[in-house]
Tab-separated table of N, CA and C in Angstrom:
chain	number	residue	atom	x	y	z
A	1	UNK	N	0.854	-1.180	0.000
A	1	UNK	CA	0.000	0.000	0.000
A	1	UNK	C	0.885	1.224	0.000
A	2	UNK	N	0.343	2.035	-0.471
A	2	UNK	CA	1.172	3.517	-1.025
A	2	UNK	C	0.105	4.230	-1.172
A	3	UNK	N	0.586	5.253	0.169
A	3	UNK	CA	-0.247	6.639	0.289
A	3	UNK	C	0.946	7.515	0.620
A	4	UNK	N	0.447	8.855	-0.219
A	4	UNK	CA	1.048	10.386	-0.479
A	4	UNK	C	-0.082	11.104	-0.832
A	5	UNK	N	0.436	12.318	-0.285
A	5	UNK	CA	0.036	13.804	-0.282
A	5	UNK	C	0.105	14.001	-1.734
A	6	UNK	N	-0.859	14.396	-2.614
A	6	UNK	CA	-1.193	15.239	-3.916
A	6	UNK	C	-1.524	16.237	-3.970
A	7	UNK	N	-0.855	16.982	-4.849
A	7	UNK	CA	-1.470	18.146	-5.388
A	7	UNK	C	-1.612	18.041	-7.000
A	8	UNK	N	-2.707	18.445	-7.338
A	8	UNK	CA	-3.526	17.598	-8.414
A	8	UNK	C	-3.677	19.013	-9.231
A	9	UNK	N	-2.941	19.297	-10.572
A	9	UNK	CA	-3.493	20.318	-11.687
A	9	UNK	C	-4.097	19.851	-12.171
A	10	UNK	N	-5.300	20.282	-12.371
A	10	UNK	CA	-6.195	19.573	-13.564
A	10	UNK	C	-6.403	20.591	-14.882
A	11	UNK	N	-7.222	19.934	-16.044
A	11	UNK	CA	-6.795	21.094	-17.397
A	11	UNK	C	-7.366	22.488	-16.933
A	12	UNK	N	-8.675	22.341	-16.451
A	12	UNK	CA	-9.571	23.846	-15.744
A	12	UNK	C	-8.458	24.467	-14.720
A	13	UNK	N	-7.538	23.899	-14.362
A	13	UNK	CA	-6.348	24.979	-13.513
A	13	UNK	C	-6.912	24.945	-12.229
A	14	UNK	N	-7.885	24.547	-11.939
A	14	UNK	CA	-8.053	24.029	-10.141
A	14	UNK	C	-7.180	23.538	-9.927
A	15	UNK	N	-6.398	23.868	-8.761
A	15	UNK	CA	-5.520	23.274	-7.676
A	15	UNK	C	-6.453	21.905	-6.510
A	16	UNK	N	-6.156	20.808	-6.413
A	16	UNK	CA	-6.907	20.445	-5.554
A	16	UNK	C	-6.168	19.678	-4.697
A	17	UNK	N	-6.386	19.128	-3.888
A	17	UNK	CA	-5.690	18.736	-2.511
A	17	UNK	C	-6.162	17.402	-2.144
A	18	UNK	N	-5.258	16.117	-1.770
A	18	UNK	CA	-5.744	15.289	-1.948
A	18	UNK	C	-5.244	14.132	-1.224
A	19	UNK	N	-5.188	13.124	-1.480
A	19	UNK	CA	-4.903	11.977	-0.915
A	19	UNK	C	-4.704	10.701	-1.670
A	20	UNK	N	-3.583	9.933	-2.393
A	20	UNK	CA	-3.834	8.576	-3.418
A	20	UNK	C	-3.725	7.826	-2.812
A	21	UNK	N	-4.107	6.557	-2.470
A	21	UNK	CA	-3.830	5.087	-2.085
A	21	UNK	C	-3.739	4.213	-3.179
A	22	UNK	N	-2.933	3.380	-3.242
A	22	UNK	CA	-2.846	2.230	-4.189
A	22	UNK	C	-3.216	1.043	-4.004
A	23	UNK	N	-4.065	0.195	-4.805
A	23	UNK	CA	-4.481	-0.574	-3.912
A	23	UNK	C	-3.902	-1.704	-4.861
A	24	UNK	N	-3.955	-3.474	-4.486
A	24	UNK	CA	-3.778	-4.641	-4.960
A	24	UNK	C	-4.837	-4.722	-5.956
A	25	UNK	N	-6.120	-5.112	-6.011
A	25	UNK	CA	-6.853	-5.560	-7.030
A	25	UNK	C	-7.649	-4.558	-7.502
A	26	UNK	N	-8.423	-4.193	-8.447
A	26	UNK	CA	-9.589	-3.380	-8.772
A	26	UNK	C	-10.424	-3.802	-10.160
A	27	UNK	N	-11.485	-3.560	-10.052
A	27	UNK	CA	-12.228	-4.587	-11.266
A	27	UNK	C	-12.293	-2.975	-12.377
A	28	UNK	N	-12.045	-3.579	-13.494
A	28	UNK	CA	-11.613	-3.107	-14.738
A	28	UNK	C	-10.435	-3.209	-15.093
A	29	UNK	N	-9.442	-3.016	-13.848
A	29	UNK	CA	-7.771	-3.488	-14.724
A	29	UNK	C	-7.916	-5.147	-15.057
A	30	UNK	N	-7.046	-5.643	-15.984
A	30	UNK	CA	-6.263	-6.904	-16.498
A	30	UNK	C	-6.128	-7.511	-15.213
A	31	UNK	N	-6.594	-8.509	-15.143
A	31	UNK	CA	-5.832	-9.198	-13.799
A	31	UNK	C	-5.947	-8.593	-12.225
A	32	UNK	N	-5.445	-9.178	-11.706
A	32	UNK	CA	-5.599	-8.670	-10.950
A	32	UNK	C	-4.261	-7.205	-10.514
A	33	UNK	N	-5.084	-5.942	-11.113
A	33	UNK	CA	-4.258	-4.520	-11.553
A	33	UNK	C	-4.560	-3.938	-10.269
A	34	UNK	N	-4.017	-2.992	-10.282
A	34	UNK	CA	-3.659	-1.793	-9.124
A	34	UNK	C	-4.788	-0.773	-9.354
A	35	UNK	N	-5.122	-0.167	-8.685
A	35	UNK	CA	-6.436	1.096	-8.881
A	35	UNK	C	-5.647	2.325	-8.175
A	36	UNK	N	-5.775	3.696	-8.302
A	36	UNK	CA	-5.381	4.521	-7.803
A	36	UNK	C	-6.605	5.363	-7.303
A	37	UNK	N	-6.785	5.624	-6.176
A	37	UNK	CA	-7.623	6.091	-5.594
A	37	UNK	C	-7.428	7.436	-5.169
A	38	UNK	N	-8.266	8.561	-5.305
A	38	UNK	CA	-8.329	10.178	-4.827
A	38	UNK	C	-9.130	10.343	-4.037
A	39	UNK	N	-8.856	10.937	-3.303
A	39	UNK	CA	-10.158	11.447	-2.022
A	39	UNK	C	-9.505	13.361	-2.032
A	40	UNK	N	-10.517	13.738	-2.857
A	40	UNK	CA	-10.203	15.272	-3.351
A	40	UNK	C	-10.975	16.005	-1.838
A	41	UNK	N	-9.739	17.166	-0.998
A	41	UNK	CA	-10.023	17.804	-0.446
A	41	UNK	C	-11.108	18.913	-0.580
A	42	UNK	N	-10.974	19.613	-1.820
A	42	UNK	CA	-11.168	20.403	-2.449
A	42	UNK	C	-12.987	19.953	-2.766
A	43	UNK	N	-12.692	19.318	-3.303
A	43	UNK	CA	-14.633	18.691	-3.878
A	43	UNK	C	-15.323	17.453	-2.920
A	44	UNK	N	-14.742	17.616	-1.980
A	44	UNK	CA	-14.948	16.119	-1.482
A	44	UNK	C	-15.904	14.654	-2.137
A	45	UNK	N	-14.735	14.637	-2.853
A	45	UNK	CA	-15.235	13.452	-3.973
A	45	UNK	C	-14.272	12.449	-3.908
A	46	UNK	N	-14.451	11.856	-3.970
A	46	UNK	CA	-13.773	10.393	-3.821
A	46	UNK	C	-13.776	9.609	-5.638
A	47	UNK	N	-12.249	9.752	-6.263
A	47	UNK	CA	-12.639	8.932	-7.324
A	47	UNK	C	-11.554	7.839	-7.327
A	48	UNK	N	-11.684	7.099	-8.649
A	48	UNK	CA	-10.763	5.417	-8.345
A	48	UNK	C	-10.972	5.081	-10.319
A	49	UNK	N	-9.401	5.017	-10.081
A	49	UNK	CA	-8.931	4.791	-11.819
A	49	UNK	C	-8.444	3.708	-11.492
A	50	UNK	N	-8.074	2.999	-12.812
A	50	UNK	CA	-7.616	1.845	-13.265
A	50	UNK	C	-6.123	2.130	-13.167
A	51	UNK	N	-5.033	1.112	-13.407
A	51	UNK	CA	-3.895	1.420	-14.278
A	51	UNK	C	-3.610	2.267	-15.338
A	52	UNK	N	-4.850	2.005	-16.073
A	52	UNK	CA	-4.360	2.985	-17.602
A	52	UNK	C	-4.829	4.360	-17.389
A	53	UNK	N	-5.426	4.345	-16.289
A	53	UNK	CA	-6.535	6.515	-16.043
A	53	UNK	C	-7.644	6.441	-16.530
A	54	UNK	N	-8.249	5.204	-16.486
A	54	UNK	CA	-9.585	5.145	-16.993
A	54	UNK	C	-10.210	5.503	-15.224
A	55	UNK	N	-11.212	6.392	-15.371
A	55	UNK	CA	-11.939	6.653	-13.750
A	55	UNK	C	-12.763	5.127	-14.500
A	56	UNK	N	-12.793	4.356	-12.843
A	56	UNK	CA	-13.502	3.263	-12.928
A	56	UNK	C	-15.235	3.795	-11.886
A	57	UNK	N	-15.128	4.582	-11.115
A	57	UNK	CA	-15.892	5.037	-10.300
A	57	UNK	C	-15.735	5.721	-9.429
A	58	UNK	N	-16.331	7.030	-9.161
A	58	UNK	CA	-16.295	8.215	-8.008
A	58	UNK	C	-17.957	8.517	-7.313
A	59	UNK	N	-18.047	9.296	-6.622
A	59	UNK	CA	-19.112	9.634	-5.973
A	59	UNK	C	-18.522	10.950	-4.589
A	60	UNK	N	-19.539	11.713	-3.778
A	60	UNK	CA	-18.716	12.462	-3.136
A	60	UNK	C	-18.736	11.257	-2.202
A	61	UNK	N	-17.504	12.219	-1.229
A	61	UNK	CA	-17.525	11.697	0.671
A	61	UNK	C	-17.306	11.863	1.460
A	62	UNK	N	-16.966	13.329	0.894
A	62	UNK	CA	-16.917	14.175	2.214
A	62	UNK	C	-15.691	14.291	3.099
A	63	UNK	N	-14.689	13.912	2.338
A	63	UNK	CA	-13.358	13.550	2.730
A	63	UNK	C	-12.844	15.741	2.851
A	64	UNK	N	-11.836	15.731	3.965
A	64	UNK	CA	-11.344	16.993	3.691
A	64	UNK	C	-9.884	16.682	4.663
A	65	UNK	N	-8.961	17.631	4.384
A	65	UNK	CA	-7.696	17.208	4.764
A	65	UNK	C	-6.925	16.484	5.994
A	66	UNK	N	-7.826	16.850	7.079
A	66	UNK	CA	-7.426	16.131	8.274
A	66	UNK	C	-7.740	14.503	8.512
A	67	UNK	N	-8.918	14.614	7.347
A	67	UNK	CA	-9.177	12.833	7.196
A	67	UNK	C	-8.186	11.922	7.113
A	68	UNK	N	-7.928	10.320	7.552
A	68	UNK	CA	-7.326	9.703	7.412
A	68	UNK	C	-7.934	8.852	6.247
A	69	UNK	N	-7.346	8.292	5.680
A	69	UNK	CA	-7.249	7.622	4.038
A	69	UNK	C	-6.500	6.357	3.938
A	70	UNK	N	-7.225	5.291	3.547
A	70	UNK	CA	-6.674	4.193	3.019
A	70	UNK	C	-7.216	2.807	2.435
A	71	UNK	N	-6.655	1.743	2.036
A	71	UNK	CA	-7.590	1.126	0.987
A	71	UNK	C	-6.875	-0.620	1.627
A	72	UNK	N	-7.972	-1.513	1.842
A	72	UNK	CA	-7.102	-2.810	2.378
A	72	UNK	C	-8.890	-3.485	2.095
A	73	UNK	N	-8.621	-5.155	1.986
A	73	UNK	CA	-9.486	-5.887	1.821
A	73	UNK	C	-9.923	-6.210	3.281
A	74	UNK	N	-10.773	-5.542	4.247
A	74	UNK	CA	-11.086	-6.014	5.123
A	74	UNK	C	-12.024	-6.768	5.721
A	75	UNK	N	-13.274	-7.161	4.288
A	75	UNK	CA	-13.968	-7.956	4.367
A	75	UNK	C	-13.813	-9.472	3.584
A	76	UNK	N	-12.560	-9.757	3.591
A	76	UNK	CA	-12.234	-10.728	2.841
A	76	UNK	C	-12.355	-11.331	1.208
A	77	UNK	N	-13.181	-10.353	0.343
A	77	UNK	CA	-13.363	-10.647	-0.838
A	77	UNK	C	-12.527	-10.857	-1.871
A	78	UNK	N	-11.031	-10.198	-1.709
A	78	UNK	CA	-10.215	-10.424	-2.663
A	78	UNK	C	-9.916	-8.791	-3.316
A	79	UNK	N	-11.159	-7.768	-2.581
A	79	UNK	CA	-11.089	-6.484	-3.102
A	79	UNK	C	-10.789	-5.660	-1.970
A	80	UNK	N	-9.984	-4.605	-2.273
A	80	UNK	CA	-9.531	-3.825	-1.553
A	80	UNK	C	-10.823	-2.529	-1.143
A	81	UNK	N	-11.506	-2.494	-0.093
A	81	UNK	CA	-12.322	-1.417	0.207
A	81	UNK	C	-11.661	0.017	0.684
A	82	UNK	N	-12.122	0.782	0.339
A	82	UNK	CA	-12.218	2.045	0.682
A	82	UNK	C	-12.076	2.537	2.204
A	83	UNK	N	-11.378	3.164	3.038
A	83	UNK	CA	-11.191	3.653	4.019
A	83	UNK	C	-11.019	4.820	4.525
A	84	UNK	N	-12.333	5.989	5.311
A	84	UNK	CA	-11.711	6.834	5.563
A	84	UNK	C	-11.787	7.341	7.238
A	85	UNK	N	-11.102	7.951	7.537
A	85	UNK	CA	-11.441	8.216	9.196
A	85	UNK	C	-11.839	9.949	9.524
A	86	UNK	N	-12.473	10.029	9.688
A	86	UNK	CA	-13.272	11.632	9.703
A	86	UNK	C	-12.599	11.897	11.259
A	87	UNK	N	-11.965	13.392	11.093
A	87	UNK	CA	-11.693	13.885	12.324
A	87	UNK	C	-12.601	14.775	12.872
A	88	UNK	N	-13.697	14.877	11.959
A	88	UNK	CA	-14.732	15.771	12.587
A	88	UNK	C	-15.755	15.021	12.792
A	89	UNK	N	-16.329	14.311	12.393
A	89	UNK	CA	-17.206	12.833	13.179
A	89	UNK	C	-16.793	11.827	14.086
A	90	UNK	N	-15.321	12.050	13.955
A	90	UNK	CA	-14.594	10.974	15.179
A	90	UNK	C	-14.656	9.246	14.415
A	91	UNK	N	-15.167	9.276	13.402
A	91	UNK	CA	-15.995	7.567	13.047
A	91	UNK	C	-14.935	7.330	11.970
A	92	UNK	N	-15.469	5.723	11.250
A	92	UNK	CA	-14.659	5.147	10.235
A	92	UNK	C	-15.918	4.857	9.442
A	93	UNK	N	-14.960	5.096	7.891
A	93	UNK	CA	-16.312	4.589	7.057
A	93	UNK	C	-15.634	3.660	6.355
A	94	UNK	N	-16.721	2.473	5.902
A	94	UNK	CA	-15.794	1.932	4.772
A	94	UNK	C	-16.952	2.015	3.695
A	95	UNK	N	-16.456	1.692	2.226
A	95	UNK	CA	-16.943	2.146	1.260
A	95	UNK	C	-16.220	1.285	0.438
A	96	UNK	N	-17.008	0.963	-0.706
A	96	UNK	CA	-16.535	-0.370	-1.822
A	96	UNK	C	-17.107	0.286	-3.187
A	97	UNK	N	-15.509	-0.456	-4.163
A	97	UNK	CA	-15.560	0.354	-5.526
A	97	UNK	C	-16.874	0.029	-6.449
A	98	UNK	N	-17.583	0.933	-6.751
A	98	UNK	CA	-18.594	0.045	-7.853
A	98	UNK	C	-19.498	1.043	-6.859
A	99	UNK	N	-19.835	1.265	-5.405
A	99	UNK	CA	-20.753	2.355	-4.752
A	99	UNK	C	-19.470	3.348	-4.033
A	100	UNK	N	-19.170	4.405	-4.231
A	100	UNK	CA	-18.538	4.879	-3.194
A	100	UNK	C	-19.275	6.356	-2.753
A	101	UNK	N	-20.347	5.830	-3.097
A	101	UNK	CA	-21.211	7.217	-2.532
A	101	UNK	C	-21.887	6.628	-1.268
A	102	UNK	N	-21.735	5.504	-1.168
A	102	UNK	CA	-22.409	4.584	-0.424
A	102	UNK	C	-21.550	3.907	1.028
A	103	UNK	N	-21.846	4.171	1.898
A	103	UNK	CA	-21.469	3.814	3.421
A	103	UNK	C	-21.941	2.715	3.705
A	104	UNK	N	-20.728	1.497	3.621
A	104	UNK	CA	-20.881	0.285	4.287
A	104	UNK	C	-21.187	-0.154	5.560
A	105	UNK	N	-20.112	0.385	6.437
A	105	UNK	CA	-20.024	-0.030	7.510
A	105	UNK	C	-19.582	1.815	8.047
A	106	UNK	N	-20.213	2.208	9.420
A	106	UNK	CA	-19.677	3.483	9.861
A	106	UNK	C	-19.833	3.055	11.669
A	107	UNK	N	-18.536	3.525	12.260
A	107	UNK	CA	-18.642	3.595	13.790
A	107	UNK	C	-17.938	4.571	14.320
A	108	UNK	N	-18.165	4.837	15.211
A	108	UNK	CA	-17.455	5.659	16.447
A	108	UNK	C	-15.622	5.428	16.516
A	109	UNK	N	-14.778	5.451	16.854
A	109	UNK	CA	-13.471	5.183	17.095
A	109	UNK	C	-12.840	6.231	17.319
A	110	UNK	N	-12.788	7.603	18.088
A	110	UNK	CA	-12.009	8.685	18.417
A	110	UNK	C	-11.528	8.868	17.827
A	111	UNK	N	-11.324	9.265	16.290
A	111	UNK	CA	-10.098	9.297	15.299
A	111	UNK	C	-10.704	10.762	15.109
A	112	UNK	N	-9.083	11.466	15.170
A	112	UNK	CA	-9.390	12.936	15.369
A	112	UNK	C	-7.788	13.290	14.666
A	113	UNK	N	-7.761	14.723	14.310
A	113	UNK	CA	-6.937	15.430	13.312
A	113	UNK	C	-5.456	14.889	14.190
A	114	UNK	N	-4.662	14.576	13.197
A	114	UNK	CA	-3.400	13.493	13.556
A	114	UNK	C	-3.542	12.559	13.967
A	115	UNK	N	-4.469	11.525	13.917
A	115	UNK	CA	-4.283	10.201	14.396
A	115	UNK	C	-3.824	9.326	12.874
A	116	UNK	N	-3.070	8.248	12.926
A	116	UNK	CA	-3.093	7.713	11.951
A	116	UNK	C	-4.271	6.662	11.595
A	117	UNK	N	-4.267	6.089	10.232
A	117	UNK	CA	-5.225	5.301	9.580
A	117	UNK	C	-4.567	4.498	8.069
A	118	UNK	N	-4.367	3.023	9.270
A	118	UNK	CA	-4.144	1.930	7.949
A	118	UNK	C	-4.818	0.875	8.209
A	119	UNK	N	-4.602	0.287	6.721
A	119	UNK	CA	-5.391	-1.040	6.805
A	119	UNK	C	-4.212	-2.452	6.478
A	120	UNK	N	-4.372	-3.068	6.895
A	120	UNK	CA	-3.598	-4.374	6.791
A	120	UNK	C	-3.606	-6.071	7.119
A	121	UNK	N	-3.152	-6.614	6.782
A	121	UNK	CA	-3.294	-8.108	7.399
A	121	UNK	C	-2.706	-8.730	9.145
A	122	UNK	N	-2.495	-7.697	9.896
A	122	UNK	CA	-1.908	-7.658	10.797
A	122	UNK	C	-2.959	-8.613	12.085
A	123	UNK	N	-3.700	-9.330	11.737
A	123	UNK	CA	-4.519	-10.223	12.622
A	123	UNK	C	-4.980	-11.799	12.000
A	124	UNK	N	-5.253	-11.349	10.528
A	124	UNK	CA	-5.258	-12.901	9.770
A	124	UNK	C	-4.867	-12.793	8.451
A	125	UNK	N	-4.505	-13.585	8.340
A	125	UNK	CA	-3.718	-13.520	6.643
A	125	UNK	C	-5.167	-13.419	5.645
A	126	UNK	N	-6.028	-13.623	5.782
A	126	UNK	CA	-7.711	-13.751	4.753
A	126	UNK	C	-7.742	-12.627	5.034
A	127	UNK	N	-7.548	-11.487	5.492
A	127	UNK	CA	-8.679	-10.195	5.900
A	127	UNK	C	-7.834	-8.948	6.115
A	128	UNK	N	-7.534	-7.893	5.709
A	128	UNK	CA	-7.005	-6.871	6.557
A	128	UNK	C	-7.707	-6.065	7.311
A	129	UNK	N	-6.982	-5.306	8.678
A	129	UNK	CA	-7.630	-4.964	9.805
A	129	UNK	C	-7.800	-3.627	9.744
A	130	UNK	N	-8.209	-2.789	10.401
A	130	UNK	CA	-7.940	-1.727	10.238
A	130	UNK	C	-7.521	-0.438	11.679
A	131	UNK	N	-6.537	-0.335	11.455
A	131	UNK	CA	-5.033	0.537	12.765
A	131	UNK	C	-5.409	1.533	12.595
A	132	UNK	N	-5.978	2.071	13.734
A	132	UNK	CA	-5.614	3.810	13.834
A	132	UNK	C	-4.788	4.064	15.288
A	133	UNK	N	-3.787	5.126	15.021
A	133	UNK	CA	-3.120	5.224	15.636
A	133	UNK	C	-3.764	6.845	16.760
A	134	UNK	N	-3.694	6.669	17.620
A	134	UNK	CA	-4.308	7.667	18.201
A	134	UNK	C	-3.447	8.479	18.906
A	135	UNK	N	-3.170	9.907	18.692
A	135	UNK	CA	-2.166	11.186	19.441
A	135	UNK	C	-2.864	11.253	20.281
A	136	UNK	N	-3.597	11.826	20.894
A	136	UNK	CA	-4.935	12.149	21.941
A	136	UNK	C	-4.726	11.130	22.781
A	137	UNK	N	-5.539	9.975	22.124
A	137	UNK	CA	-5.466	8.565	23.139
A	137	UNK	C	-4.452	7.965	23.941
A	138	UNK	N	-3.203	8.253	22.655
A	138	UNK	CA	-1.748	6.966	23.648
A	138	UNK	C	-2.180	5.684	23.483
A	139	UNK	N	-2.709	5.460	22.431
A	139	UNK	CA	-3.366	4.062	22.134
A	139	UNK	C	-3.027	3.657	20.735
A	140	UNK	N	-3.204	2.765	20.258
A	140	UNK	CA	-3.218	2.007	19.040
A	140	UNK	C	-4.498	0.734	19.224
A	141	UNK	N	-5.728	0.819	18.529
A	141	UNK	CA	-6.673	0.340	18.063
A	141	UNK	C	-6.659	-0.425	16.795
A	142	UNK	N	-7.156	-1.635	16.642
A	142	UNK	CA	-7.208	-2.608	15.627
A	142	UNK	C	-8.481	-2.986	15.481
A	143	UNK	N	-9.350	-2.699	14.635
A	143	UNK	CA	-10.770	-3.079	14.451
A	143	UNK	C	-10.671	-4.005	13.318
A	144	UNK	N	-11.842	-4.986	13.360
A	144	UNK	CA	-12.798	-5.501	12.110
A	144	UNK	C	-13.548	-4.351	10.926
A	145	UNK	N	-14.051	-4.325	10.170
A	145	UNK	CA	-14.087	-3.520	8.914
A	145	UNK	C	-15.647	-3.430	9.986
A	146	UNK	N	-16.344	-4.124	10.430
A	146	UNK	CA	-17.785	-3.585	11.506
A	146	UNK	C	-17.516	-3.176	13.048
A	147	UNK	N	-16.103	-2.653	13.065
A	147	UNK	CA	-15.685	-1.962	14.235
A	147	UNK	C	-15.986	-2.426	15.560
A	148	UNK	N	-15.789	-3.829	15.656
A	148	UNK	CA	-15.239	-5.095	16.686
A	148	UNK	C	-13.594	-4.655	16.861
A	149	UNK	N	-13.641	-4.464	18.094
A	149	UNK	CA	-12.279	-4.001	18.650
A	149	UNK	C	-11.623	-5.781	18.642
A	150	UNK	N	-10.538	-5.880	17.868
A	150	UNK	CA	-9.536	-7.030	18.108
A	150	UNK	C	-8.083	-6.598	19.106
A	151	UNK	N	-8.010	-5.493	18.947
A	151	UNK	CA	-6.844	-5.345	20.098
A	151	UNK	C	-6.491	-3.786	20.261
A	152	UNK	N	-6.087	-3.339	21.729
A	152	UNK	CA	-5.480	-2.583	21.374
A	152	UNK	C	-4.520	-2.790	22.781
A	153	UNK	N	-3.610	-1.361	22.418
A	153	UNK	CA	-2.229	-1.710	23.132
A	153	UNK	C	-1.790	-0.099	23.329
A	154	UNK	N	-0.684	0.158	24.008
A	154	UNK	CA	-0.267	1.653	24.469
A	154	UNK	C	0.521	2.236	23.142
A	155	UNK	N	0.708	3.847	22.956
A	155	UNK	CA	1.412	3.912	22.119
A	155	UNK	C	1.963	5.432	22.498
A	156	UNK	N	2.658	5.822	21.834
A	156	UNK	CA	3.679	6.881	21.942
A	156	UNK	C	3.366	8.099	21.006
A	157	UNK	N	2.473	7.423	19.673
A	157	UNK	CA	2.119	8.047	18.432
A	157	UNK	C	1.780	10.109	18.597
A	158	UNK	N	2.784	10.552	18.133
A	158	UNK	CA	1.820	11.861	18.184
A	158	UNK	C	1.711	12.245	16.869
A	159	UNK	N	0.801	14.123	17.471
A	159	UNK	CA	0.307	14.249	16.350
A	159	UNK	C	0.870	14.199	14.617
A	160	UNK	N	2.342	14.484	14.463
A	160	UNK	CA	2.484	14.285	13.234
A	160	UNK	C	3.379	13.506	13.088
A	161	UNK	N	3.208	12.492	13.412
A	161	UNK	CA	3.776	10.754	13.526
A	161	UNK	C	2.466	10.677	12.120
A	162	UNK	N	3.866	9.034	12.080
A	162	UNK	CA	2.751	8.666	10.962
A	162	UNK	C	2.529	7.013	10.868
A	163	UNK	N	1.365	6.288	10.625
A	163	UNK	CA	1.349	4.556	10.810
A	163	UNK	C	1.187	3.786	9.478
A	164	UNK	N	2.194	2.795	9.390
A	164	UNK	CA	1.577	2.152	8.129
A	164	UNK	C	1.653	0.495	9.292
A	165	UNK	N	0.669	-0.163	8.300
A	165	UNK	CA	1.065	-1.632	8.566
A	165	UNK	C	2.003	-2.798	7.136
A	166	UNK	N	2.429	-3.794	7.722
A	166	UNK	CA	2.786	-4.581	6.918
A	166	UNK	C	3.710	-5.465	7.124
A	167	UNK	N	4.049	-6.863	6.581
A	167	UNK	CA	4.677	-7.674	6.943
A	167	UNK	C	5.983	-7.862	6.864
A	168	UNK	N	6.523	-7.282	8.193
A	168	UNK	CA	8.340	-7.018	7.554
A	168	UNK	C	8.931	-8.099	8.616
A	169	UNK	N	7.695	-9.426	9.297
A	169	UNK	CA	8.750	-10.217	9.736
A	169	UNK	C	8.391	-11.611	8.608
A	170	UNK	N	7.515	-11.380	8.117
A	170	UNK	CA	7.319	-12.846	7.137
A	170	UNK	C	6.717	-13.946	7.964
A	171	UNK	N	5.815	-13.582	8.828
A	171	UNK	CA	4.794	-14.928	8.900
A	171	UNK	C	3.312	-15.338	8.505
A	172	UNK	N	3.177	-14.349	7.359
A	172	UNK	CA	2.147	-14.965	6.316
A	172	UNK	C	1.306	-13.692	7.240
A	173	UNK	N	0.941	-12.859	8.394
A	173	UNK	CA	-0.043	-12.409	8.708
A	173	UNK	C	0.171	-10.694	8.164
């Protein structure tokens, strides 16, 4: 997974502000292709291209800069869902390509401006979880994609710290 800060010219000369995640699978690429995902500050729209820049599907969501952003299969399908963490609702949404105007799953979780937000396999190798790292709290939280707490633990994280997950000891999780 690969997330960075964008700044996005488009031909109309709007500046917009943004967020990409990359994800493993997405339906319209070849195979199983990469999708590049935007969550535009600016319009709060959420869109999702293919490999080649074909937009495969957008919708708004209300995403704006303090949001946390990211993309992991956490319901086991083989597809990478949509992830965002609102610092002004405090909640998590998830959202799947094909509806992303559409709110899957939404809960509560204190996620507020600097906390981090990833998704990963860090509990079972079938599913990724989803980590927010909390400045405020001193915590680190691991939910199910229906915001079933699987663990949490103390943390150090502040505000412009930053969290990714991923497997850098190699035991399949």
């Amino acid at each position: 997974l690969l997330a960075v800060s964008l700044r996005l010219a488009i031909a109309t000369g709007l500046l917009l502000t943004g967020t990409v995640a990359r994800a493993q699978t997405c339906p319209g690429s070849p195979g199983p292709g990469a999708a590049i995902f935007i969550a535009g500050e600016a319009t709060s729209m959420l869109d999702v291209f293919n490999d080649k820049g074909a937009r495969l599907d957008g919708g708004p969501c209300g995403y704006n800069v303090a949001d946390g952003f990211t993309v992991g299969d956490v319901d086991g399908d083989g597809a990478d869902e949509i992830i965002i963490g609102g610092d002004v609702s405090n909640e998590i949404e998830i959202r799947r390509i094909g509806s992303v105007d559409t709110v899957l799953y939404r809960w509560f979780a204190d996620f507020t401006i600097g906390d981090g937000l990833a998704a990963g396999n860090v509990m079972s190798p079938s599913r990724a979880a989803i980590v927010v790292g909390g400045d405020n709290t001193g915590r680190v939280d691991i939910f199910t994609e229906t915001g079933a707490i699987l663990k949490t633990f103390a943390s150090s994280m502040n505000q412009l710290d930053k969290l990714a997950v991923g497997n850098v000891i190699g035991d399949d999780l």
